[in-house]
Short mmCIF file of C-alpha atoms in Angstrom, two decimals:
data_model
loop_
_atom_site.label_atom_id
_atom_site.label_comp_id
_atom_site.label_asym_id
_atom_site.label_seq_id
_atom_site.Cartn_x
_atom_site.Cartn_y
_atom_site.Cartn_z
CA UNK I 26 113.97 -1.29 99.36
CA UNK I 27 116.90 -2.87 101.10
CA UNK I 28 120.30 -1.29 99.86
CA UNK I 29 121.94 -4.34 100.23
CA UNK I 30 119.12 -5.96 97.85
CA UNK I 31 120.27 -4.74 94.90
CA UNK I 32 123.39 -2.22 93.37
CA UNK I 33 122.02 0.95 91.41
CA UNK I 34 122.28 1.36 87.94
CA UNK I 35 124.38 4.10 88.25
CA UNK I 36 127.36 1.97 90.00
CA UNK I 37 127.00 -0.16 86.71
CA UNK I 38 127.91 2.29 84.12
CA UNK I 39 130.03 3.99 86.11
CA UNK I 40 132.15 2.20 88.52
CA UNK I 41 134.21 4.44 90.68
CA UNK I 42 133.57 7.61 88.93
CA UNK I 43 129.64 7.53 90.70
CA UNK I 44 128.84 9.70 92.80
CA UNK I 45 127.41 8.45 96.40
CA UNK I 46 124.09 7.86 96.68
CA UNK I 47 122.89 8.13 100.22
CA UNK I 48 120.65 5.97 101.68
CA UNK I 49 121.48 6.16 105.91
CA UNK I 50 122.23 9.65 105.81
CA UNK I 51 118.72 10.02 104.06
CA UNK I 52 116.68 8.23 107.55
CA UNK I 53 118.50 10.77 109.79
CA UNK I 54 117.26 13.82 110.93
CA UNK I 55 119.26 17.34 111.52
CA UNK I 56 117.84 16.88 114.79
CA UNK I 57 119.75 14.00 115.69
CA UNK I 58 122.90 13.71 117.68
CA UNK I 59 126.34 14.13 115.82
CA UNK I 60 127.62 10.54 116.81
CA UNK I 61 124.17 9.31 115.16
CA UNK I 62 124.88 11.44 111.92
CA UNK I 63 128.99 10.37 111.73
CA UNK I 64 127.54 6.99 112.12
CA UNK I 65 125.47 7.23 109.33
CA UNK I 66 127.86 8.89 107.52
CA UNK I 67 130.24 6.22 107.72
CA UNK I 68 128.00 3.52 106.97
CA UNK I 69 126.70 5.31 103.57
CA UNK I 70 130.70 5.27 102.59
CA UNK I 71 131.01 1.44 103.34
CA UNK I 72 127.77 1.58 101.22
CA UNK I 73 129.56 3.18 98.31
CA UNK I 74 132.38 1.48 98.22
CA UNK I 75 131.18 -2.07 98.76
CA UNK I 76 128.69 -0.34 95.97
CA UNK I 77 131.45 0.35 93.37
CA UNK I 78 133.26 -3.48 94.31
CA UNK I 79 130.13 -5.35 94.11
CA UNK I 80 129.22 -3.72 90.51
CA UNK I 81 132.86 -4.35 89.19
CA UNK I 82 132.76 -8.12 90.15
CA UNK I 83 129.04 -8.75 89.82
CA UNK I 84 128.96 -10.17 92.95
CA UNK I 85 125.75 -8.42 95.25
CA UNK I 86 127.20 -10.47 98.22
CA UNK I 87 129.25 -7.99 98.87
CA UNK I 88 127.03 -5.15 99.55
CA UNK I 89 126.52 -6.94 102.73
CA UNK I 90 129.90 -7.93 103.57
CA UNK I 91 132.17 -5.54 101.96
CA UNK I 92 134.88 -3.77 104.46
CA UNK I 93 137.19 -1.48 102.64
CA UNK I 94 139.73 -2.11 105.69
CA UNK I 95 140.11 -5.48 104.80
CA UNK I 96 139.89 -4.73 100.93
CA UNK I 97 142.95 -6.57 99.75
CA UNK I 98 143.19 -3.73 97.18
CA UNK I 99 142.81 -1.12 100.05
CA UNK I 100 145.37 -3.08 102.08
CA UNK I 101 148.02 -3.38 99.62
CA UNK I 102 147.44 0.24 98.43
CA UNK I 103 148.31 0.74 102.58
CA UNK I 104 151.05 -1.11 102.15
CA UNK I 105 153.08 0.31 99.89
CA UNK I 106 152.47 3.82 101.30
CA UNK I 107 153.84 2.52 104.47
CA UNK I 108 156.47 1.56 102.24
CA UNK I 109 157.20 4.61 100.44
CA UNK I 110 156.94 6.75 103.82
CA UNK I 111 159.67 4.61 105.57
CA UNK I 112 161.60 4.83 102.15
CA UNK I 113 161.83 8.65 102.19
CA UNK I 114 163.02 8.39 105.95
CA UNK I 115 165.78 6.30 105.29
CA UNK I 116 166.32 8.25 102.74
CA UNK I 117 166.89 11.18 103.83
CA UNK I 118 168.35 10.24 107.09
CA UNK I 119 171.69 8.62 104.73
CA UNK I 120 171.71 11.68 102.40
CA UNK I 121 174.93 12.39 103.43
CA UNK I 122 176.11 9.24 103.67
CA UNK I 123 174.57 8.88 99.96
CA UNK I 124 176.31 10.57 98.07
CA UNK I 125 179.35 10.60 100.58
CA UNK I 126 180.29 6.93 99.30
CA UNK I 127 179.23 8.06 95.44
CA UNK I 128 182.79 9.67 95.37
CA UNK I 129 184.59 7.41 97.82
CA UNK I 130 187.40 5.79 95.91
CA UNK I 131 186.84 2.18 95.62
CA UNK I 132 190.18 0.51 95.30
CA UNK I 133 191.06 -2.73 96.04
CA UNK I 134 188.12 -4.32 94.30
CA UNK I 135 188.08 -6.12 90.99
CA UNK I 136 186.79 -4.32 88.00
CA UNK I 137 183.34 -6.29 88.26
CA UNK I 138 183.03 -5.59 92.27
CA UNK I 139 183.79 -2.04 91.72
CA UNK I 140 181.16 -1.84 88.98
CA UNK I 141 178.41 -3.70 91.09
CA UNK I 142 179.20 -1.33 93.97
CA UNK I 143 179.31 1.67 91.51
CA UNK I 144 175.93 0.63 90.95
CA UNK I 145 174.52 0.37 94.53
CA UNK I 146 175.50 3.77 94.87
CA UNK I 147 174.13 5.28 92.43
CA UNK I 148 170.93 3.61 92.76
CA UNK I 149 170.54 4.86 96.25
CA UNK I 150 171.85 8.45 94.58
CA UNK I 151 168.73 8.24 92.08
CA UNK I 152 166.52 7.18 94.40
CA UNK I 153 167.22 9.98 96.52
CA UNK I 154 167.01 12.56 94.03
CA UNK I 155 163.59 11.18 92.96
CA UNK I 156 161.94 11.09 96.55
CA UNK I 157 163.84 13.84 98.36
CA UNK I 158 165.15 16.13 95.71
CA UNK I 159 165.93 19.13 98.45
CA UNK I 160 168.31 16.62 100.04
CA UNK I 161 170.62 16.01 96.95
CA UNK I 162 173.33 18.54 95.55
CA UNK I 163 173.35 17.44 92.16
CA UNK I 164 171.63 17.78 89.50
CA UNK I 165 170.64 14.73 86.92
CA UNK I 166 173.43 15.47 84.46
CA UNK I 167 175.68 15.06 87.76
CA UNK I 168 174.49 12.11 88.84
CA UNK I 169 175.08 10.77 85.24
CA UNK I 170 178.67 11.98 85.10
CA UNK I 171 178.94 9.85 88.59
CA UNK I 172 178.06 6.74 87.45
CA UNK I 173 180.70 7.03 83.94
CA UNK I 174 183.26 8.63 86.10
CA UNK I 175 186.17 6.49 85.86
CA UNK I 176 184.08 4.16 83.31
CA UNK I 177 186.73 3.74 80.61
CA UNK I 178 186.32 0.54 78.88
CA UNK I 179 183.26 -0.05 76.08
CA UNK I 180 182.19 -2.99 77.49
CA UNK I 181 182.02 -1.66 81.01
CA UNK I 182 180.38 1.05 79.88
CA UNK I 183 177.55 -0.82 78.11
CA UNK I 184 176.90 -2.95 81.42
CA UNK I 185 176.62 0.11 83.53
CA UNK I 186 174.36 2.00 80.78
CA UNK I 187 172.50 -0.90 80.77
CA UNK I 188 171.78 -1.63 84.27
CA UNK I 189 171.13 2.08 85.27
CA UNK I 190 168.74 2.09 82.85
CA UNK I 191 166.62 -0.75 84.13
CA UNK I 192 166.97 0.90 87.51
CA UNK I 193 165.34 4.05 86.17
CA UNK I 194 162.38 1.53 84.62
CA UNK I 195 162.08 0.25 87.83
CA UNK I 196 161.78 3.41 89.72
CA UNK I 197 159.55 4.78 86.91
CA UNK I 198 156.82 1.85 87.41
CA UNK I 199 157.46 2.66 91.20
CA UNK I 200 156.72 6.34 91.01
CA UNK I 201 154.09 5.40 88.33
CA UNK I 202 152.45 3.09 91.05
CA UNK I 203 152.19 5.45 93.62
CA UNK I 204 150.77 8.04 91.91
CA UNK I 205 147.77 5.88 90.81
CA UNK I 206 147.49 4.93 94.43
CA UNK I 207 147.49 8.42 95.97
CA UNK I 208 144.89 9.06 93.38
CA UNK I 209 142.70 5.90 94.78
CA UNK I 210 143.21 7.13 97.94
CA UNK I 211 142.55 10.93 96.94
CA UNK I 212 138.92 9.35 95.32
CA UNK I 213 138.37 7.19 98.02
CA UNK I 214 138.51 9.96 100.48
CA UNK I 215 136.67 12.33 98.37
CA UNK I 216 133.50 10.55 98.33
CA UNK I 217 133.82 10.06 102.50
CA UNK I 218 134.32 13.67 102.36
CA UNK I 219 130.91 14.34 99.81
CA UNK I 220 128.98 11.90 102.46
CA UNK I 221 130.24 13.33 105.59
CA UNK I 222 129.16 16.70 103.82
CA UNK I 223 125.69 16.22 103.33
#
């Protein structure tokens, strides 16, 4: 039977967690070439992912036309790596400049500007003790005794509390997101690596 004639029970009940099931690795023989068997190889892990996509959305279309590089979900997964990895860079290229400017005196700025700059800082100080922790000197209760320092009024206080703490949500659903890409990815590359095996 056709493989792109029909999705396997299997990929039904179990979505991503299936494991492959060959079907070009299955015509080749171990006395074909290599390029011939990495071929094959390849074209059983299109298989199993267009596989898993075409169970999810019911669609049997896309066994036939399914490209995981063009996978928006793929692609956007890409993305935000790309993302993260030129984050980190920058990051740890202005370490020093980081938290540098988190004790730089900053007079000559109204209460509110020095706040919102306060702020900047710090963010920039959190994010680089989340992404490169062996660049930054302080520790988390340091960081939080940088963004009161010099914080005297209640109301100040309660902005700055406030808005660091929506900065840490943010960062949280960041760090959040990336793991459960990197553990797409990890699956993803798992199963190529089970194919390419056999």
């Amino acid at each position: 039977m056709d493989p792109l004639e029909y999705i396997p029970d299997e990929y039904r009940k179990h979505g991503v967690d299936t494991e492959p099931i060959l079907y070009y690795m299955r015509e080749k023989s171990d006395d074909d070439e290599l390029d011939v068997l990495l071929e094959a190889a390849q074209n059983d892990v299109r298989l199993h992912q267009a596989r898993i996509r075409a169970a999810a959305s019911n669609d049997i279309s896309l066994l036939a036309k399914y490209d995981f590089t063009r996978d928006p979900l793929y692609l956007s997964r890409q993305e935000r790596k790309l993302g993260r990895v030129e984050a980190v860079e920058l990051l740890t290229k202005e370490a020093r400049t980081i938290l540098r400017e988190l004790d730089e005196d900053k007079k000559n700025l109204t209460p509110e500007e020095r706040t919102q700059v306060k702020l900047a800082r710090w963010q920039r100080a959190l994010e680089l003790y989340v992404y490169c922790p062996s660049e930054m000197s302080l520790d988390l209760l340091g960081l939080l005794e940088k963004l009161l320092d010099g914080t005297s009024e209640e109301q100040e206080l309660s902005e700055v509390l406030s808005q660091a703490s929506q900065m840490c949500s943010t960062l949280v659903d960041a760090t959040h997101q990336s793991v459960r890409d990197t553990t797409d990815d990890a699956a993803q590359a798992e199963d190529s690596y089970m194919i390419r095996l056999e």
